Each structure stands twice: as C-alpha cells, then as structure tokens.
Amino acid sequence: MYQHCGIHLQEGKEPFLRARLGKVMRRLGLASLAEYVEFLRTRADAADVSQMVDALTTNYSYFLREPEHFEFLVRQALPKVLQPGQKQFRIWSAAAATGEEPYSIAVFLAEYYPRVSGWDWHICASDISTKALAVARRAIYPADRVAQIPPDWLRRYFQRGTGRWEGHVRVKPELARQVAFQRLNLVGNYTHPQPFEVVFCRNVMIYFDRSTQTELVRRLCRFVVPGGYLFTGHAETLNGLNAPLRCLRPSIYQRL
Ligand SMILES: C[S@@+](CC[C@H](N)C(=O)[O-])C[C@H]1O[C@@H](n2cnc3c(N)ncnc32)[C@H](O)[C@@H]1O
C-alpha cells in the first residue's frame, strides 16, 4: 500500500488487515497475510492491486462535511480568486471517495454561482478507489445520508427514489453532470491540462507519512492558480512543509 498509494500502515495493523482482506484472501485461496504479501510480490496483476486498494482504503465521507469550507469557498475564496469579469472556473476534489464532497461543492456552487447567470464551472473529482468511484458516479445515496442538507436544497438538487429505490435519493442529472470523476493516484503520475482555482484535498493526508505529505502538497501547489485555495481536512496541518502557501485558517491555505 505504501509503495502503490503512499498509505502508511503502521505496526499493529494486522487485525485491521485480516478483517479487511479476509474475503479477498479467501477468494484467492490464500491462508495468511504472509501468503497474500507473497502473492502481491510475485503474481498479482493490476486488478489484484486495485482490489487490495479497494479493501484497504477508508472511503468514509458525508455530505457537507466540515461545512465552513463550503461557506468559505463561495463567500470568500471565489470572490477573491476570480479576476474581474471571469465567469469560468474549475475545482478539484482530489480524494473524492464516494462523491459526497464534490456533490456538496456542486450544490453550493449551483446556489451561489448559478449557470443560468452565466457562471461556467466544472468539478474534477478523483480518487484511487474504483469501488468508491463507482458509488460516486451512480450518485444514489440512502435518504438518511442527506439529512443534513436543507430541505429546499434537497428539493432543488436531489430526486427521491420510488419503487425499488424508495428510501434513496439521487443527485439530479443536471447537477451531477458538472462533476467528472476519474481514477487518479495522488502519489502516482498525473497532470492536469489547466490549474484549478480551488483544490480540496481533505482527509487523505492523514494516511500518508510526512515525506509523502510534503511531496504531495508541493505537487498540488502546481495545480492551483496563484492566489487560489487549498482546503485540507481539519486534522491535517501543513505547517513546516515548506510549500508556497499561506495559512489563512487551520485547513484553509492560499497559494502564493
Ligand atoms: C476518508 S476519504 C476522504 C473523503 C473526502 N475527501 C472527505 O473529506 O470526506 C479518503 C479517500 O482518499 C482516497 N485515497 C487514499 N490514498 C489515495 C491516493 N494515493 N490517491 C488518491 N486517493 C487516495 C481513498 O480511496 C479514500 O476514498
């Protein structure tokens, strides 16, 4: 996991590994973690690695998580970073998991930067987990997962399921269309054709060690326009990483 996606699994994680990998190992006919590691080293193909990543990543997320970021985005960050007359901008949700984060951003943008008023924005949403991305692309969630979204926003941006989808909601296609999902390994090789006005990279750096975090943050900075913003998770501090960023508040940074 460390080699492939930077995730640092500390000593003492064996019970976690056994619980998460049990099914995968049984399917492969492997009896122990040692056998599984041996399998990964000698015979695993890309699909096997992807299966390991799906099993061992934590894709936990929820709508409007750390809500002050979204408020800051629409009220402070965008008004500052957009040039006079600039109506087009792009946002990257860099560890999008099952989609709640990019769709929360989309809801806020639809409210404050409506396309009918000529705003033209897109959200690039990426994650390393294929399984999480499949959920994100489907854009269907159990109704209790959207309980914290104000009722008028729910009516505007979500459809209630009926029949076999009773008890579920779906992000309306016209909003979901604004979010493009892609598989991207933050510690692998990647580039973007244009930098973003704002990057969300939240609650993923906690899984990385300091050197991986340093490299990642410096790299992310290359994809943020000067004066643009980087949001991290509340538990993730970038102090001392020596990156071209100014800390505005804990977890909110501006590109120098
Ligand atoms: C806890 S979720 C965070 C979701 C969302 N950003 C939030 O704050 O609610 C962490 C996500 O990071 C993803 N992840 C872990 N390592 C990654 C890597 N090397 N590249 C891309 N995504 C990665 C995991 O698959 C997981 O979906």
Coordinates of C-alpha atoms and ligand atoms in Angstrom, one line a residue:
M1 CA 0.0 0.0 0.0
Y2 CA 2.9 2.4 0.8
Q3 CA 4.6 1.7 -2.5
H4 CA 1.5 1.8 -4.5
C5 CA -0.5 4.7 -3.0
G6 CA 1.5 6.2 -0.1
I7 CA -0.7 4.7 2.6
H8 CA 1.4 4.1 5.6
L9 CA 0.0 1.1 7.6
Q10 CA 1.7 1.1 10.9
E11 CA 2.9 -1.8 13.0
G12 CA 0.0 -3.4 14.9
K13 CA -2.4 -3.2 11.9
E14 CA -2.6 -7.0 11.4
P15 CA -6.1 -7.3 12.8
F16 CA -7.3 -4.5 10.5
L17 CA -5.6 -6.1 7.5
R18 CA -7.1 -9.5 8.3
A19 CA -10.6 -8.1 8.7
R20 CA -10.5 -6.0 5.5
L21 CA -8.7 -8.6 3.4
G22 CA -10.4 -11.8 4.6
K23 CA -12.8 -12.1 1.7
V24 CA -10.1 -11.2 -0.9
M25 CA -7.7 -13.8 0.6
R26 CA -10.4 -16.5 0.7
R27 CA -11.2 -15.9 -2.9
L28 CA -7.6 -16.2 -3.8
G29 CA -7.2 -19.4 -1.7
L30 CA -4.6 -17.8 0.5
A31 CA -4.5 -18.7 4.2
S32 CA -2.3 -16.0 5.8
L33 CA -1.2 -12.4 5.3
A34 CA 2.3 -13.7 4.6
E35 CA 0.9 -15.7 1.7
Y36 CA -1.0 -12.7 0.5
V37 CA 2.1 -10.5 0.6
E38 CA 4.0 -13.2 -1.3
F39 CA 1.2 -13.3 -3.9
L40 CA 1.3 -9.5 -4.3
R41 CA 5.1 -9.6 -4.8
T42 CA 5.2 -12.4 -7.3
R43 CA 1.9 -12.9 -9.2
A44 CA -0.6 -10.1 -8.7
D45 CA -1.8 -8.1 -11.7
A46 CA -3.3 -4.6 -11.9
A47 CA -6.8 -5.9 -11.0
D48 CA -5.5 -7.7 -7.8
V49 CA -3.7 -4.5 -6.7
S50 CA -6.9 -2.5 -7.4
Q51 CA -8.8 -5.0 -5.2
M52 CA -6.3 -4.5 -2.4
V53 CA -6.7 -0.7 -2.7
D54 CA -10.5 -1.0 -2.5
A55 CA -10.3 -3.2 0.5
L56 CA -7.7 -1.2 2.4
T57 CA -8.7 2.4 1.7
T58 CA -11.1 4.1 4.0
N59 CA -13.7 5.9 1.9
Y60 CA -15.8 7.3 4.7
S61 CA -17.3 10.7 3.8
Y62 CA -20.5 12.5 4.2
F63 CA -22.5 15.4 2.7
L64 CA -21.5 18.9 3.9
R65 CA -18.6 17.5 6.0
E66 CA -16.6 20.4 7.5
P67 CA -19.3 22.8 6.3
E68 CA -17.3 26.0 6.9
H69 CA -15.1 25.1 3.9
F70 CA -18.1 25.4 1.6
E71 CA -19.2 28.7 3.1
F72 CA -15.6 30.0 2.8
L73 CA -15.4 28.7 -0.8
V74 CA -18.5 30.6 -2.1
R75 CA -18.2 33.8 0.1
Q76 CA -14.5 34.4 0.4
A77 CA -12.3 32.2 -1.8
L78 CA -14.0 32.5 -5.2
P79 CA -14.8 36.3 -4.9
K80 CA -11.1 36.8 -4.3
V81 CA -9.5 34.5 -6.7
L82 CA -11.7 35.2 -9.7
Q83 CA -10.5 38.0 -11.9
P84 CA -12.9 40.9 -12.8
G85 CA -15.3 39.5 -15.4
Q86 CA -14.0 35.9 -15.0
K87 CA -17.1 33.6 -15.0
Q88 CA -15.4 30.3 -15.7
F89 CA -13.5 28.3 -13.1
R90 CA -12.6 24.8 -12.1
I91 CA -12.4 23.0 -8.8
W92 CA -10.6 19.7 -8.0
S93 CA -11.8 17.4 -5.3
A94 CA -8.7 15.3 -5.0
A95 CA -9.8 12.5 -2.7
A96 CA -13.5 12.4 -3.6
A97 CA -14.3 8.9 -2.2
T98 CA -18.0 8.1 -2.7
G99 CA -18.8 11.6 -4.1
E100 CA -20.3 13.4 -1.1
E101 CA -17.6 16.0 -1.2
P102 CA -17.7 17.0 -4.9
Y103 CA -21.6 17.0 -4.9
S104 CA -21.6 19.2 -1.7
I105 CA -19.3 21.6 -3.6
A106 CA -21.6 21.4 -6.6
V107 CA -24.7 22.2 -4.5
F108 CA -23.0 25.3 -3.1
L109 CA -21.9 26.4 -6.5
A110 CA -25.3 25.9 -8.0
E111 CA -26.7 28.1 -5.2
Y112 CA -24.2 30.9 -5.3
Y113 CA -22.8 30.7 -8.9
P114 CA -25.8 29.6 -11.0
R115 CA -25.2 28.6 -14.5
V116 CA -28.3 30.5 -15.6
S117 CA -26.5 33.7 -14.6
G118 CA -23.6 32.8 -16.9
W119 CA -21.3 31.1 -14.5
D120 CA -19.4 28.3 -16.1
W121 CA -17.8 25.9 -13.6
H122 CA -16.7 22.3 -13.5
I123 CA -15.6 20.0 -10.8
C124 CA -12.9 17.4 -11.4
A125 CA -13.3 14.7 -8.8
S126 CA -10.8 11.9 -8.3
D127 CA -9.9 9.0 -6.1
I128 CA -7.8 5.9 -6.2
S129 CA -10.5 3.5 -5.2
T130 CA -12.5 2.1 -8.2
K131 CA -15.2 0.8 -5.8
A132 CA -15.7 4.3 -4.2
L133 CA -15.7 5.9 -7.7
A134 CA -18.5 3.5 -8.9
V135 CA -20.7 4.7 -5.9
A136 CA -19.8 8.3 -6.7
R137 CA -20.7 8.1 -10.4
R138 CA -24.0 6.4 -9.6
A139 CA -24.9 9.4 -7.4
I140 CA -27.5 7.5 -5.5
Y141 CA -27.5 7.6 -1.6
P142 CA -29.7 6.3 1.2
A143 CA -32.0 9.2 2.1
D144 CA -30.6 9.4 5.7
R145 CA -27.3 10.4 4.3
V146 CA -28.7 13.7 3.1
A147 CA -30.5 14.5 6.3
Q148 CA -28.2 17.5 7.0
I149 CA -28.9 19.2 3.7
P150 CA -31.5 22.0 4.0
P151 CA -35.0 20.8 2.6
D152 CA -35.2 23.4 -0.2
W153 CA -31.7 22.4 -1.4
L154 CA -32.8 18.8 -1.3
R155 CA -35.8 19.6 -3.4
R156 CA -33.7 21.5 -5.9
Y157 CA -30.8 19.2 -6.3
F158 CA -31.9 15.7 -5.4
Q159 CA -34.7 13.3 -6.6
R160 CA -36.5 11.0 -4.3
G161 CA -36.4 7.4 -5.4
T162 CA -39.6 5.4 -5.9
G163 CA -40.4 1.7 -6.2
R164 CA -37.2 -0.3 -5.6
W165 CA -35.3 3.0 -4.9
E166 CA -37.7 4.0 -2.2
G167 CA -35.6 5.4 0.7
H168 CA -32.9 6.6 -1.6
V169 CA -32.1 9.9 -3.3
R170 CA -30.3 10.7 -6.5
V171 CA -28.3 13.8 -7.3
K172 CA -30.2 15.4 -10.2
P173 CA -28.5 14.7 -13.5
E174 CA -28.1 18.4 -14.4
L175 CA -26.0 18.9 -11.3
A176 CA -24.2 15.5 -11.4
R177 CA -23.1 16.4 -15.0
Q178 CA -21.0 19.2 -13.6
V179 CA -18.8 16.7 -11.8
A180 CA -16.4 14.5 -13.8
F181 CA -14.9 11.5 -11.9
Q182 CA -11.6 9.9 -12.7
R183 CA -9.3 7.4 -11.1
L184 CA -6.2 9.2 -10.0
N185 CA -3.4 8.1 -7.7
L186 CA -2.2 11.2 -5.8
V187 CA 1.3 9.7 -5.4
G188 CA 1.4 8.3 -9.0
N189 CA 2.0 10.1 -12.3
Y190 CA -0.6 12.6 -13.3
T191 CA -1.1 16.0 -14.6
H192 CA -4.0 18.4 -15.4
P193 CA -4.3 20.4 -18.6
Q194 CA -5.0 23.6 -16.6
P195 CA -4.6 24.6 -12.9
F196 CA -7.6 25.0 -10.6
E197 CA -8.9 28.0 -8.8
V198 CA -9.5 25.7 -5.7
V199 CA -8.4 22.3 -4.7
F200 CA -10.0 20.2 -1.9
C201 CA -7.6 17.5 -0.6
R202 CA -9.3 16.6 2.6
N203 CA -8.9 13.7 5.0
V204 CA -6.5 11.7 2.9
M205 CA -3.1 13.1 4.0
I206 CA -3.7 11.6 7.5
Y207 CA -2.9 8.2 5.8
F208 CA 0.4 9.5 4.5
D209 CA 3.8 9.9 6.3
R210 CA 5.4 13.3 6.4
S211 CA 7.7 12.9 3.4
T212 CA 4.7 11.7 1.2
Q213 CA 2.6 14.7 2.5
T214 CA 5.4 17.1 1.7
E215 CA 5.8 15.8 -1.8
L216 CA 2.1 15.8 -2.4
V217 CA 1.4 19.3 -1.1
R218 CA 4.2 20.7 -3.2
R219 CA 2.8 18.9 -6.2
L220 CA -0.8 20.1 -5.5
C221 CA 0.5 23.6 -5.4
R222 CA 1.5 23.3 -9.1
F223 CA -2.2 22.7 -9.9
V224 CA -3.5 25.8 -8.0
V225 CA -3.5 29.2 -9.7
P226 CA -1.6 31.9 -7.9
G227 CA -4.0 33.3 -5.3
G228 CA -6.0 30.1 -5.4
Y229 CA -7.0 28.0 -2.4
L230 CA -6.3 24.6 -1.0
F231 CA -8.5 23.0 1.6
T232 CA -7.3 20.2 3.8
G233 CA -9.1 18.1 6.5
H234 CA -9.3 19.7 9.9
A235 CA -6.9 17.2 11.4
E236 CA -4.3 17.9 8.6
T237 CA -1.8 20.6 9.2
L238 CA 0.7 21.7 6.5
N239 CA 2.9 23.6 8.9
G240 CA 6.5 23.2 8.2
L241 CA 6.0 21.6 4.8
N242 CA 7.8 24.5 3.1
A243 CA 5.3 24.8 0.3
P244 CA 4.3 28.1 -1.4
L245 CA 1.1 28.5 0.7
R246 CA -0.1 31.0 3.2
C247 CA -2.2 29.5 6.1
L248 CA -5.4 31.6 6.4
R249 CA -7.0 29.4 9.0
P250 CA -6.4 25.9 10.1
S251 CA -7.1 23.7 7.0
I252 CA -7.5 26.7 4.6
Y253 CA -4.5 27.8 2.6
Q254 CA -3.9 30.3 -0.2
R255 CA -1.3 29.7 -3.0
L256 CA 1.4 32.4 -3.0
Ligands
LIG1 C1 -11.6 9.4 4.2 S1 -11.8 9.6 2.5 C2 -12.0 11.3 2.3 C3 -13.2 11.7 1.5 C4 -13.5 13.2 1.4 N1 -12.3 14.0 0.9 C5 -13.9 13.7 2.8 O1 -13.1 14.5 3.4 O2 -15.0 13.4 3.2 C6 -10.1 9.3 1.9 C7 -10.1 8.9 0.4 O3 -8.7 9.0 -0.1 C8 -8.5 8.1 -1.0 N2 -7.1 7.8 -1.2 C9 -6.2 7.2 -0.4 N3 -5.0 7.2 -1.0 C10 -5.1 7.8 -2.2 C11 -4.2 8.1 -3.2 N4 -2.9 7.7 -3.1 N5 -4.6 8.7 -4.3 C12 -5.9 9.1 -4.4 N6 -6.8 8.8 -3.5 C13 -6.4 8.2 -2.3 C14 -9.3 6.8 -0.5 O4 -9.6 5.9 -1.5 C15 -10.5 7.5 0.1 O5 -11.6 7.4 -0.7

